JSON list of C-alpha atoms in Angstrom, two decimals:
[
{"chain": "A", "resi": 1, "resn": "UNK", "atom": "CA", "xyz": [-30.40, 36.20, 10.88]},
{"chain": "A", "resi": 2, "resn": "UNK", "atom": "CA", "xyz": [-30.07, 38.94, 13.04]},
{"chain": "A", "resi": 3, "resn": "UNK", "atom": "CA", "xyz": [-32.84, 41.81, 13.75]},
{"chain": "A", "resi": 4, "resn": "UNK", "atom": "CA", "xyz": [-31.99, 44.77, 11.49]},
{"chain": "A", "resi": 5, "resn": "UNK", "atom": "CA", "xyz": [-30.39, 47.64, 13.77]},
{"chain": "A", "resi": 6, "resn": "UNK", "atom": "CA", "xyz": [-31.55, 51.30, 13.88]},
{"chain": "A", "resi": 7, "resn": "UNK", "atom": "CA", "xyz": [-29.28, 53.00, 12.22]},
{"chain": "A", "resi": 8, "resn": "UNK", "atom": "CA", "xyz": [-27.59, 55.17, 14.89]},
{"chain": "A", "resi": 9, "resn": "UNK", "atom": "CA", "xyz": [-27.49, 51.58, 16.44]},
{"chain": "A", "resi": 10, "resn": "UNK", "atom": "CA", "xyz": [-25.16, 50.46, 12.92]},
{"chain": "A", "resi": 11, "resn": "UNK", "atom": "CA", "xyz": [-23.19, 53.81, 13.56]},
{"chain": "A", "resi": 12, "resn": "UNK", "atom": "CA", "xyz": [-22.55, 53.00, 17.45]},
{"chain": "A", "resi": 13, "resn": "UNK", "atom": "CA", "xyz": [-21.12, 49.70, 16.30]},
{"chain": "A", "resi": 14, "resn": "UNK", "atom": "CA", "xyz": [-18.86, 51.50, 13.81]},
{"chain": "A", "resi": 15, "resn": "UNK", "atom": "CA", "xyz": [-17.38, 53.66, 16.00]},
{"chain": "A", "resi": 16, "resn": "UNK", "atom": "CA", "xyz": [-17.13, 51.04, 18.90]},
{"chain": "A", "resi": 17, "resn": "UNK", "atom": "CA", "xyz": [-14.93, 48.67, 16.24]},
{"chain": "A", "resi": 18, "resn": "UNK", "atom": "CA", "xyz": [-13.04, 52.08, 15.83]},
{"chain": "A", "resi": 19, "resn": "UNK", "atom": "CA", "xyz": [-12.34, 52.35, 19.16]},
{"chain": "A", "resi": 20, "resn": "UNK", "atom": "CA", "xyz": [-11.65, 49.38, 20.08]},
{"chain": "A", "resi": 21, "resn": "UNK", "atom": "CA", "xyz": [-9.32, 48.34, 17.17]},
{"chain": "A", "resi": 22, "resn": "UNK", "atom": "CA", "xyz": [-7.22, 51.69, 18.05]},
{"chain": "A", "resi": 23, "resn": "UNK", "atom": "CA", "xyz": [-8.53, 53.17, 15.03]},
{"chain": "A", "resi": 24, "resn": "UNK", "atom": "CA", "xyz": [-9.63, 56.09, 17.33]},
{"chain": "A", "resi": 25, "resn": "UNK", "atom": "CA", "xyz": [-7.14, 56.87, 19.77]},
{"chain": "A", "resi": 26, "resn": "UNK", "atom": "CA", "xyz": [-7.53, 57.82, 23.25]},
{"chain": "A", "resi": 27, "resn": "UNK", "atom": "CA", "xyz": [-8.55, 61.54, 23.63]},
{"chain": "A", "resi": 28, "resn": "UNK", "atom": "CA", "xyz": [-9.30, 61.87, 20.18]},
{"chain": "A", "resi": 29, "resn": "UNK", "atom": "CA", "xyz": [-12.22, 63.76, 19.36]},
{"chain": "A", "resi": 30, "resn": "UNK", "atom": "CA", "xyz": [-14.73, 62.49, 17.31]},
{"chain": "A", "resi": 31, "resn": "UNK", "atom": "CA", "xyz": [-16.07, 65.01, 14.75]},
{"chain": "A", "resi": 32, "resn": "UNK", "atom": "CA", "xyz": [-19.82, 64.86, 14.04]},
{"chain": "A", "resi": 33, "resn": "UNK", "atom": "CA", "xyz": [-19.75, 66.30, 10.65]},
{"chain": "A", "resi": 34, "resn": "UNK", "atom": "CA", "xyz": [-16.79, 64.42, 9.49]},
{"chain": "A", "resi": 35, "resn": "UNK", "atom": "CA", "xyz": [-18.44, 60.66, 11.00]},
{"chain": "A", "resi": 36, "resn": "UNK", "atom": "CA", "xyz": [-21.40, 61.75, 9.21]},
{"chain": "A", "resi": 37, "resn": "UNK", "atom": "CA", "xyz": [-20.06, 61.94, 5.55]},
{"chain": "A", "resi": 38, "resn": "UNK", "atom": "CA", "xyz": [-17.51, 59.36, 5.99]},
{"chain": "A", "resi": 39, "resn": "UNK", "atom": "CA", "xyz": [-20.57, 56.91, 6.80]},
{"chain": "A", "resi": 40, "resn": "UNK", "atom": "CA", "xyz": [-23.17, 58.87, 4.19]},
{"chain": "A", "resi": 41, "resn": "UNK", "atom": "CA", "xyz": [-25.95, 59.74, 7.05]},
{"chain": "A", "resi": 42, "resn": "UNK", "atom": "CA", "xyz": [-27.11, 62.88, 8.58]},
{"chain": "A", "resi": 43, "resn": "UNK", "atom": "CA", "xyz": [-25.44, 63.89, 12.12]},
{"chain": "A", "resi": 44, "resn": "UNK", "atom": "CA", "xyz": [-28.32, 62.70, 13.98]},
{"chain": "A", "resi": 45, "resn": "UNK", "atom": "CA", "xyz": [-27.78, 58.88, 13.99]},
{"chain": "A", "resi": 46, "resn": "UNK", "atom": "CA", "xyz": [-24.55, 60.01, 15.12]},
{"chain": "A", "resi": 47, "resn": "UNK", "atom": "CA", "xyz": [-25.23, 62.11, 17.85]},
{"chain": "A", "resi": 48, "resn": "UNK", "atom": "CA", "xyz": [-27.85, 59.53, 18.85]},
{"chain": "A", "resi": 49, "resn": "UNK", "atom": "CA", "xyz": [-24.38, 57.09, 18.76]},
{"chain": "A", "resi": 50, "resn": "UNK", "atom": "CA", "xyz": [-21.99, 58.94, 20.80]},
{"chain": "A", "resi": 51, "resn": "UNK", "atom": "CA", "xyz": [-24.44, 59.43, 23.58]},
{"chain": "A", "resi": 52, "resn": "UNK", "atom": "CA", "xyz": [-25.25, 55.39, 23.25]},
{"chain": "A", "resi": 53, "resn": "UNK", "atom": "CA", "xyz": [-21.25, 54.82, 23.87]},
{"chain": "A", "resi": 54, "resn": "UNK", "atom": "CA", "xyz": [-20.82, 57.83, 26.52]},
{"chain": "A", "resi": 55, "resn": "UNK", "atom": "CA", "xyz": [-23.30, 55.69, 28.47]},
{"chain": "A", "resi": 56, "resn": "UNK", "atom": "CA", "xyz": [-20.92, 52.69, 28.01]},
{"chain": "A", "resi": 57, "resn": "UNK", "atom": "CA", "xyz": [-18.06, 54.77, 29.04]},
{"chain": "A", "resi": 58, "resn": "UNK", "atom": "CA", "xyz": [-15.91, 54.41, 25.25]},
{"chain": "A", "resi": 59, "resn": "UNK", "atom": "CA", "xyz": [-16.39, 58.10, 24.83]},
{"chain": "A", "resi": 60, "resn": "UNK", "atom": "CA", "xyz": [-16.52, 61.24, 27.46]},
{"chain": "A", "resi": 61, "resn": "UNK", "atom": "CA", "xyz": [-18.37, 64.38, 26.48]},
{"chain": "A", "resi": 62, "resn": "UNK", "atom": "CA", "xyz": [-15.75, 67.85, 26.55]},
{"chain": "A", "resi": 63, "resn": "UNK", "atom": "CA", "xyz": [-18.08, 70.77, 26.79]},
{"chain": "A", "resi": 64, "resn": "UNK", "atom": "CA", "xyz": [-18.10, 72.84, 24.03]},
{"chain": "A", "resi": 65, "resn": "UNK", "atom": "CA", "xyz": [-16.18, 70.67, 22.10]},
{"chain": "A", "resi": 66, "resn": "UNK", "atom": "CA", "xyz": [-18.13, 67.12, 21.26]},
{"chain": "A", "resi": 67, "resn": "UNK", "atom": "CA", "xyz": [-16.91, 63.67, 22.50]},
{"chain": "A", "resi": 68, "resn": "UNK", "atom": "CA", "xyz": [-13.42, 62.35, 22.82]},
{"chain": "A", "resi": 69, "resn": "UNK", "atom": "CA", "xyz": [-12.32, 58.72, 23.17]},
{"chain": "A", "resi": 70, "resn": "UNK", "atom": "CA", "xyz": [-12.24, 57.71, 26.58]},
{"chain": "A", "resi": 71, "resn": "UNK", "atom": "CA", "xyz": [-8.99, 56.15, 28.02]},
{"chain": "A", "resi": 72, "resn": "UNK", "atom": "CA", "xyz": [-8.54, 52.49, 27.39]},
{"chain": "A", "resi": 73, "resn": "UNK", "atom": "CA", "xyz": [-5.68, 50.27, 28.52]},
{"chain": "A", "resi": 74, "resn": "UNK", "atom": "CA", "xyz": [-4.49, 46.60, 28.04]},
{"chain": "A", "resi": 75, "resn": "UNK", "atom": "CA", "xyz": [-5.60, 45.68, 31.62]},
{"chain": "A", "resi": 76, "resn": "UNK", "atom": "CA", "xyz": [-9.22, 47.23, 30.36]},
{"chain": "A", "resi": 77, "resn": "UNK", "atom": "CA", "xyz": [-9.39, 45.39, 27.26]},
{"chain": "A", "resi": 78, "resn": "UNK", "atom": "CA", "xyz": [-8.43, 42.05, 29.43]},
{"chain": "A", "resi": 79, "resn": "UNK", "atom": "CA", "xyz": [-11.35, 42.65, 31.40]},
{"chain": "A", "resi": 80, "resn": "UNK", "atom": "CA", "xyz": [-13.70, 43.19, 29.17]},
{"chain": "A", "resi": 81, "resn": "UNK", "atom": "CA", "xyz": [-12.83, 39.47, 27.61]},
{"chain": "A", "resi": 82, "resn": "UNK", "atom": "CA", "xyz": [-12.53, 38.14, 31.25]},
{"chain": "A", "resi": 83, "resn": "UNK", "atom": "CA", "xyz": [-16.10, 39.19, 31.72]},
{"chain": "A", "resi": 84, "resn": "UNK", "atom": "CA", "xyz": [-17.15, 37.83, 28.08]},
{"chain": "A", "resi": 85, "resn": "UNK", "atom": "CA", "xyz": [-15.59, 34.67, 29.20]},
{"chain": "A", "resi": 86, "resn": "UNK", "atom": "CA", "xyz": [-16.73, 34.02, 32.56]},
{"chain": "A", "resi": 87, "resn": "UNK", "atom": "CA", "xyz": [-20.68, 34.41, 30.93]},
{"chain": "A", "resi": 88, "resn": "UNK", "atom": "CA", "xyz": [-19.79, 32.24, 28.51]},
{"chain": "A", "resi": 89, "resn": "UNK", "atom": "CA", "xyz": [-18.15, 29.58, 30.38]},
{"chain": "A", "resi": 90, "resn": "UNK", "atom": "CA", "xyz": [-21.61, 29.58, 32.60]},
{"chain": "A", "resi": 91, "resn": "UNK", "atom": "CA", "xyz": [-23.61, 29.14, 29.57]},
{"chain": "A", "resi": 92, "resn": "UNK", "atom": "CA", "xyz": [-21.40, 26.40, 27.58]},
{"chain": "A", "resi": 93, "resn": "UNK", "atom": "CA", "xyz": [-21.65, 24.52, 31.28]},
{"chain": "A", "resi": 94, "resn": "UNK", "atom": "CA", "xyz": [-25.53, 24.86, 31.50]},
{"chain": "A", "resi": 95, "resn": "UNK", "atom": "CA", "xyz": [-25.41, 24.14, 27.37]},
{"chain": "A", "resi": 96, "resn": "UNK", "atom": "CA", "xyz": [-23.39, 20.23, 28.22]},
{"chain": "A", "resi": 97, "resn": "UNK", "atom": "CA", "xyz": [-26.57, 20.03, 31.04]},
{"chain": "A", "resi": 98, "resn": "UNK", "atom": "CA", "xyz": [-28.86, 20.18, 28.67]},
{"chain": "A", "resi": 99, "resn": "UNK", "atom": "CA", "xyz": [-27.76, 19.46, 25.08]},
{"chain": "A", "resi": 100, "resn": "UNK", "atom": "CA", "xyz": [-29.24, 16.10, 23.64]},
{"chain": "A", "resi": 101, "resn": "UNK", "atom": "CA", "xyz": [-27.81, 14.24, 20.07]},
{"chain": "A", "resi": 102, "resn": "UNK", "atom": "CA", "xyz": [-29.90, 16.70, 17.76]},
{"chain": "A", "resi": 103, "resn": "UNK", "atom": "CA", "xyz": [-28.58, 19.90, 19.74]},
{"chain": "A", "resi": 104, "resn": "UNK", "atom": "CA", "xyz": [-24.98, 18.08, 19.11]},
{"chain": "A", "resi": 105, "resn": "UNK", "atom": "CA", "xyz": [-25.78, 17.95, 15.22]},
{"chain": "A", "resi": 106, "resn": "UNK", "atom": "CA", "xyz": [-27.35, 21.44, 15.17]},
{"chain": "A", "resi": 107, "resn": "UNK", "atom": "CA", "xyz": [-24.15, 22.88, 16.70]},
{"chain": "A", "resi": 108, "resn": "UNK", "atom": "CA", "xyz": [-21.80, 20.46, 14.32]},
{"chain": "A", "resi": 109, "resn": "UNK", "atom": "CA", "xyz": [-23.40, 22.17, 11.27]},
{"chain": "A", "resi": 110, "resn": "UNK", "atom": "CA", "xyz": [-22.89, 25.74, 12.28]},
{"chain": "A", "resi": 111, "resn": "UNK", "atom": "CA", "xyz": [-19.47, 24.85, 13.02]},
{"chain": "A", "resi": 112, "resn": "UNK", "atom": "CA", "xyz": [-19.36, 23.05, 9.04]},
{"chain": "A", "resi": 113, "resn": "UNK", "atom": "CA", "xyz": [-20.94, 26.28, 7.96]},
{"chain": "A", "resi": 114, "resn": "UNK", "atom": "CA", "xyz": [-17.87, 28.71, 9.48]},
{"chain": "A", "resi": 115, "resn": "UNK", "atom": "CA", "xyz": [-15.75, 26.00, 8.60]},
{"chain": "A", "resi": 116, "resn": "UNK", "atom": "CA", "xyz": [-17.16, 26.55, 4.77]},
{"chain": "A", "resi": 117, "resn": "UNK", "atom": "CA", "xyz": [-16.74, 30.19, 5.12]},
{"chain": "A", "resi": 118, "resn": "UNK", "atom": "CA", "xyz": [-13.41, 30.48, 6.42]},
{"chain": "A", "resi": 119, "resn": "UNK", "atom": "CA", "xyz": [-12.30, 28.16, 4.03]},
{"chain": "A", "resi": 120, "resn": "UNK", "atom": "CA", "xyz": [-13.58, 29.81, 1.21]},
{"chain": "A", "resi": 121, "resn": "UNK", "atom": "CA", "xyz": [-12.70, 33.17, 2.73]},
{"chain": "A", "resi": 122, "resn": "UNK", "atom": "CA", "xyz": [-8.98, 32.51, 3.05]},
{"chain": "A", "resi": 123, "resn": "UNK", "atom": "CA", "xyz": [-8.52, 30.68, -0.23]},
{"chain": "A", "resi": 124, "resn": "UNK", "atom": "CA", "xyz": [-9.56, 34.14, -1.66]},
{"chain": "A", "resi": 125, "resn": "UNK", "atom": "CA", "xyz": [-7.98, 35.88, 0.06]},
{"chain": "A", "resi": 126, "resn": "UNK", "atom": "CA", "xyz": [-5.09, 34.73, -1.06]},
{"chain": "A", "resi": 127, "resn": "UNK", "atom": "CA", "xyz": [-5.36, 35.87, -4.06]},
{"chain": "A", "resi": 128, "resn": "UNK", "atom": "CA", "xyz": [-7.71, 38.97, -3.70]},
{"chain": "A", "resi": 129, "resn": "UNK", "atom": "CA", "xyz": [-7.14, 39.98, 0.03]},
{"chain": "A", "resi": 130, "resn": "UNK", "atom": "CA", "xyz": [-10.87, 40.00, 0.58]},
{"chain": "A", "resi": 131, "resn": "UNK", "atom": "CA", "xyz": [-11.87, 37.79, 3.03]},
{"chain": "A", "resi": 132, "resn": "UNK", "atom": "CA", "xyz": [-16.10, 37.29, 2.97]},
{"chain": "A", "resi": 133, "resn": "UNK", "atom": "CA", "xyz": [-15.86, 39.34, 6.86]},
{"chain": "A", "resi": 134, "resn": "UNK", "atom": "CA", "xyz": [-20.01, 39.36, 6.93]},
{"chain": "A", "resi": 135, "resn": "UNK", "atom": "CA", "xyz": [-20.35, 35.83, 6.34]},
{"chain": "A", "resi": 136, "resn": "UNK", "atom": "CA", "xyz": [-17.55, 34.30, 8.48]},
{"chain": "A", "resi": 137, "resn": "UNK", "atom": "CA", "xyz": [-19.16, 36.92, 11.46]},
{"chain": "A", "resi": 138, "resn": "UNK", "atom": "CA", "xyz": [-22.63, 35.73, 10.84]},
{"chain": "A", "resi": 139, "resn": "UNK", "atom": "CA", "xyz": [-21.62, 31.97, 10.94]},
{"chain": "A", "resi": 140, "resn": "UNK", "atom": "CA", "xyz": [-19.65, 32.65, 14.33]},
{"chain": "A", "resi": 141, "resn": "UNK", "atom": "CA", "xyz": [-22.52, 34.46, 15.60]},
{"chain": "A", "resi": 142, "resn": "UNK", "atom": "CA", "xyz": [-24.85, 31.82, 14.84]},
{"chain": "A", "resi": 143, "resn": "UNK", "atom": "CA", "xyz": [-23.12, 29.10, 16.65]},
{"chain": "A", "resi": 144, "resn": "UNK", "atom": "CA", "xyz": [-22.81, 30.90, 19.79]},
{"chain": "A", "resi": 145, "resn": "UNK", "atom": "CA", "xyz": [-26.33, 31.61, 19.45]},
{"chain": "A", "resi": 146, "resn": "UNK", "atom": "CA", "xyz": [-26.86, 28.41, 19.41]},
{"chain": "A", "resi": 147, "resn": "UNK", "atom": "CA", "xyz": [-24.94, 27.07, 22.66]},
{"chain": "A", "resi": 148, "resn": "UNK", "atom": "CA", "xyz": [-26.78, 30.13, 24.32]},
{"chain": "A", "resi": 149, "resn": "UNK", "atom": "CA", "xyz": [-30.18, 28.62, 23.46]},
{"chain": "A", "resi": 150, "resn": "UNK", "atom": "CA", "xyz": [-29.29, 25.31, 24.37]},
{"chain": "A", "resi": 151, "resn": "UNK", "atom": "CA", "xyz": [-28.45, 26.66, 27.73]},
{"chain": "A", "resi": 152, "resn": "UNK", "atom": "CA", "xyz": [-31.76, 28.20, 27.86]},
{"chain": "A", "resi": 153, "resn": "UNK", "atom": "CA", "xyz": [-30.74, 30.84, 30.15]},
{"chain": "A", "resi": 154, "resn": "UNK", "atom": "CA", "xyz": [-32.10, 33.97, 28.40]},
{"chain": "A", "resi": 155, "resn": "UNK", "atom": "CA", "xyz": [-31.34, 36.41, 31.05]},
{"chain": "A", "resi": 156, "resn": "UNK", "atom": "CA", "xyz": [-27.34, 35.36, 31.58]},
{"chain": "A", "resi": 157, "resn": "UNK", "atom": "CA", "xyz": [-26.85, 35.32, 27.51]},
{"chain": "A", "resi": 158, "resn": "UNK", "atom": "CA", "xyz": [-28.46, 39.04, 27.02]},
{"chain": "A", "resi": 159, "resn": "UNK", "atom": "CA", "xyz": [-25.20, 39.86, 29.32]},
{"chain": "A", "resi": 160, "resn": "UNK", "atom": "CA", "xyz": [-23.24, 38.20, 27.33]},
{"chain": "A", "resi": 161, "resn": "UNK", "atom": "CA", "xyz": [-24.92, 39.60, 24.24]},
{"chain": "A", "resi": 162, "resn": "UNK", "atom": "CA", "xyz": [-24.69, 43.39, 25.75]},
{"chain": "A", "resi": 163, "resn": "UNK", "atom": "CA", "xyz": [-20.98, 42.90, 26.26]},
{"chain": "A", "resi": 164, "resn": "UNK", "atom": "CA", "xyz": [-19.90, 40.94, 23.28]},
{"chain": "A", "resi": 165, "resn": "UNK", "atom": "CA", "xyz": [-21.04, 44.20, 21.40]},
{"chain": "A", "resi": 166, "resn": "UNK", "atom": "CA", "xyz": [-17.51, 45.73, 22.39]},
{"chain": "A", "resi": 167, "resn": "UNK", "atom": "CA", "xyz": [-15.94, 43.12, 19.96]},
{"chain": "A", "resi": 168, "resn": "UNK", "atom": "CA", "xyz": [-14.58, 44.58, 16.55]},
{"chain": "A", "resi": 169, "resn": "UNK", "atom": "CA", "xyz": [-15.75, 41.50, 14.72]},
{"chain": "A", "resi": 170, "resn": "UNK", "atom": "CA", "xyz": [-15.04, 42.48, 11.61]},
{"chain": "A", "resi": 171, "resn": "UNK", "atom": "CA", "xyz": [-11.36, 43.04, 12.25]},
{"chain": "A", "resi": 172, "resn": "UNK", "atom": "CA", "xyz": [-11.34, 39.15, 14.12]},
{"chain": "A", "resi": 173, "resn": "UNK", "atom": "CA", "xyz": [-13.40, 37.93, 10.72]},
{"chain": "A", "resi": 174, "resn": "UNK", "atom": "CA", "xyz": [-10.96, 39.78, 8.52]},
{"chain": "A", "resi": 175, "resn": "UNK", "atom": "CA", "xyz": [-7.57, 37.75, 10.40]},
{"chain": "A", "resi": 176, "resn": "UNK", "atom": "CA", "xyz": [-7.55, 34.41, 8.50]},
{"chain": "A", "resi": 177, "resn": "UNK", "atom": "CA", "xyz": [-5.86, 32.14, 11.20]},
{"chain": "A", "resi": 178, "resn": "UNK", "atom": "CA", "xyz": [-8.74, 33.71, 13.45]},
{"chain": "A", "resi": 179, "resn": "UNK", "atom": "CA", "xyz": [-11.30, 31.75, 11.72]},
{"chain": "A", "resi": 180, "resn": "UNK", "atom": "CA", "xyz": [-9.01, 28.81, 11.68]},
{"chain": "A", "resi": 181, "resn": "UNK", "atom": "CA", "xyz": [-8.93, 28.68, 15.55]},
{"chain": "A", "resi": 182, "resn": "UNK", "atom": "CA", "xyz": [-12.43, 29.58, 15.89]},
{"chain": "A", "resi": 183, "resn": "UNK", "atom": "CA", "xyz": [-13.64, 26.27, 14.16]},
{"chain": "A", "resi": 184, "resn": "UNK", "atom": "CA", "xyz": [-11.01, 23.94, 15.79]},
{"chain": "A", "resi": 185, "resn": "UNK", "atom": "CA", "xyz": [-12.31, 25.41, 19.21]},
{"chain": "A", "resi": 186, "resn": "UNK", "atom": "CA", "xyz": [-15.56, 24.79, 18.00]},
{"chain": "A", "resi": 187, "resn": "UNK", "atom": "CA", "xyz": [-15.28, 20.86, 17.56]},
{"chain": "A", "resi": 188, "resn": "UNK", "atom": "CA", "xyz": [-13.41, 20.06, 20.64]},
{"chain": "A", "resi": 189, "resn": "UNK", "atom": "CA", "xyz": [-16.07, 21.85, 22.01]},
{"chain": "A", "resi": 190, "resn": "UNK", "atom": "CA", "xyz": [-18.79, 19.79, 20.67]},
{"chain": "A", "resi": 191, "resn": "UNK", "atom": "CA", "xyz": [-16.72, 16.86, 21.97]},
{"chain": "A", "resi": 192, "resn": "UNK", "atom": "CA", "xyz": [-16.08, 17.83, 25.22]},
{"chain": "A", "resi": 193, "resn": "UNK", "atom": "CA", "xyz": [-20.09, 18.58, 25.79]},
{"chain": "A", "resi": 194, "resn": "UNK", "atom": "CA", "xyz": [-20.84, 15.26, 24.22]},
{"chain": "A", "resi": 195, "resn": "UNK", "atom": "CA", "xyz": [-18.52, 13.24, 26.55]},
{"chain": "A", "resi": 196, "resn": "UNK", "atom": "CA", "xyz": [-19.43, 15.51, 29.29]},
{"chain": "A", "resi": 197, "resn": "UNK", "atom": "CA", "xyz": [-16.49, 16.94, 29.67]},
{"chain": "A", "resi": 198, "resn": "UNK", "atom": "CA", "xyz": [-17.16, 20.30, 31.60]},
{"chain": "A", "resi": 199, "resn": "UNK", "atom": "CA", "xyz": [-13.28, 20.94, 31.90]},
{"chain": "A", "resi": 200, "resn": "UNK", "atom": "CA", "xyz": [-12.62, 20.69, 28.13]},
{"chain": "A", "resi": 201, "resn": "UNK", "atom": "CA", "xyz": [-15.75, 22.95, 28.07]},
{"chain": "A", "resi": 202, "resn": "UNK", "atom": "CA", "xyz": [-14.28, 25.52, 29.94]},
{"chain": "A", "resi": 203, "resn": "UNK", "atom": "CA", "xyz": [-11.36, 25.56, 28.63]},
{"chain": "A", "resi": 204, "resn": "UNK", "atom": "CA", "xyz": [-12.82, 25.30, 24.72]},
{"chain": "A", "resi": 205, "resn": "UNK", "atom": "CA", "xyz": [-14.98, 28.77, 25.77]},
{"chain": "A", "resi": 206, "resn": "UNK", "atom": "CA", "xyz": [-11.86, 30.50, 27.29]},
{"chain": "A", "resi": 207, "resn": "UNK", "atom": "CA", "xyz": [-9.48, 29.28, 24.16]},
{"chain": "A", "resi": 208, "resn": "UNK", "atom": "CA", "xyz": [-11.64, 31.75, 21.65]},
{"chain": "A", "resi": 209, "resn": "UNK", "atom": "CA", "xyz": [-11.03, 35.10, 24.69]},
{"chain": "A", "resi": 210, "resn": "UNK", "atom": "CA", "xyz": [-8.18, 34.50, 24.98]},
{"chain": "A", "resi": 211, "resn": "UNK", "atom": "CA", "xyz": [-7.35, 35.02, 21.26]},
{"chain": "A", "resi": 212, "resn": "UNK", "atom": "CA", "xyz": [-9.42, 36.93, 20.75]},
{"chain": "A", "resi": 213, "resn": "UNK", "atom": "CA", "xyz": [-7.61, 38.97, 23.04]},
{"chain": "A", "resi": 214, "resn": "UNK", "atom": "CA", "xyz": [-4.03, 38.61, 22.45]},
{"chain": "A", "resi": 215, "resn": "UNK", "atom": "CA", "xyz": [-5.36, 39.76, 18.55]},
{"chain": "A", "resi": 216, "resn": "UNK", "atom": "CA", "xyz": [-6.79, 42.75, 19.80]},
{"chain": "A", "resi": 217, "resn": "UNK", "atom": "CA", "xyz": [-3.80, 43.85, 22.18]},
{"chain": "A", "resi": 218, "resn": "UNK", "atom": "CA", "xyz": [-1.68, 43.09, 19.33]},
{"chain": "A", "resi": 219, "resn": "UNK", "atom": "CA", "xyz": [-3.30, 44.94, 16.33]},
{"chain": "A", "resi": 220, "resn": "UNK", "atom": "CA", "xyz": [-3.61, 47.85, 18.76]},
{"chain": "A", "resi": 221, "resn": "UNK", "atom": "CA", "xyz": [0.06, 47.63, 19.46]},
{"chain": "A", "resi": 222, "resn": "UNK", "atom": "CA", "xyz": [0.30, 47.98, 15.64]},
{"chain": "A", "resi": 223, "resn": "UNK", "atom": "CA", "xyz": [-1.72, 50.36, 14.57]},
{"chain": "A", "resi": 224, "resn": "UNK", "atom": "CA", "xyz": [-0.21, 52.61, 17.71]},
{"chain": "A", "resi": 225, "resn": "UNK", "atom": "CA", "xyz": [3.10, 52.13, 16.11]},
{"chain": "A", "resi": 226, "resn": "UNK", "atom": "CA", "xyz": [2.38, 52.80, 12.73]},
{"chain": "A", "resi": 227, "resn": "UNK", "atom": "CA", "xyz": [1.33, 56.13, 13.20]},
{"chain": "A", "resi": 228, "resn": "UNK", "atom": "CA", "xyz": [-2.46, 58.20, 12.81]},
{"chain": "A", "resi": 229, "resn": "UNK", "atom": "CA", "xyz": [-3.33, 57.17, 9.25]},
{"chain": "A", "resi": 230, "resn": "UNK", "atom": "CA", "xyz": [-3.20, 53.07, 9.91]},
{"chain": "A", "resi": 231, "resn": "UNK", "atom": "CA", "xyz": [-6.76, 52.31, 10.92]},
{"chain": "A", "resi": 232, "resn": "UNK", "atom": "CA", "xyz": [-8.93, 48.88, 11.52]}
]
């Protein structure tokens, strides 16, 4: 499992789903006070937050005033999966190098365990709407983890890991055909690094970004044309 966060570190990723999914629009301001009490802590793991994210450029500082969502367009959010992809691709490639029959199986039953999840997830859904997001996140997370160990390039997947923090997971965990993509990628993945294949790799790695895009852009289209009150 992962390492617990700080908690202005759990706030920072709240706000940068928020952002990211639209929820927050551009050049809306972000109210301390109101973040605060919507989320049940004190103002100080948020202030801490909003400073974290005006260093990544999601929010600008207005004097006087507090922070306000910083501009973000389509062509931004396409770069910011290019760049996810391009690390990844690296590390899948150096991952086929050096991934032996027992890596194979390790990465076969993380991909069984989303498999599980998603399964389970969207068969309740169905009928409840509430898709296990934590679980299906975690079991994503995991695999990945996995290919970037196998690569054994530490250095290359903390840049991944710093920029994959701009994903709203929880809205891609919440989208049932997400999970359904996610898992078929998955196994011709496995396949391609097992025959070698390091153009079915690359194209395996892009397949999830590029989704994972087109997801984004659209739920941001939607929640844009719904109107203020439609959020993540």
């Amino acid at each position: 499992m992962r390492r617990r966060p700080q908690l202005s570190d759990e706030v920072a990723s709240h706000l940068r789903s928020a952002i990211m999914s639209g929820s927050f629009r551009s050049g809306e301001f972000i109210r301390l006070d109101e973040t605060a009490a919507e989320l049940g802590v004190s103002v100080t793991p948020v202030r801490e937050a909003l400073l974290t994210l005006r260093g990544e450029g999601m929010v600008e500082s207005a004097p006087n005033r507090g922070y306000r969502v910083a501009p973000m367009s389509g062509s931004d959010i396409d770069d910011i999966f290019w760049l996810q992809g391009q690390l990844a691709v690296e590390l899948a490639l150096r991952a086929t190098d050096h991934a032996d029959a027992g890596d194979l199986e390790i990465l076969a039953e993380l991909n069984e365990r989303l498999r599980v999840r998603v399964t389970a997830s969207n068969g309740s859904a169905a009928s409840s709407g509430a898709p296990d997001v934590e679980r299906i996140a975690d079991a994503e997370w995991c695999f990945h983890r996995e290919v970037n160990r196998i690569a054994n390039s530490p250095k290359l997947a903390w840049f991944l890991d710093t920029a994959a923090r701009t994903l709203p997971y929880r809205l891609f965990a919440r989208d049932r055909q997400w999970g359904v993509v996610a898992v078929r990628s998955h196994e011709r993945l496995i396949a391609a690094m097992r025959a070698g294949d390091r153009g079915e790799v690359v194209t395996e790695t892009l397949v999830q970004f590029e989704d994972a895009a087109a997801r984004l852009l659209a739920h941001r289209t939607q929640v844009a044309e719904a109107g203020p009150e439609t959020g993540e």
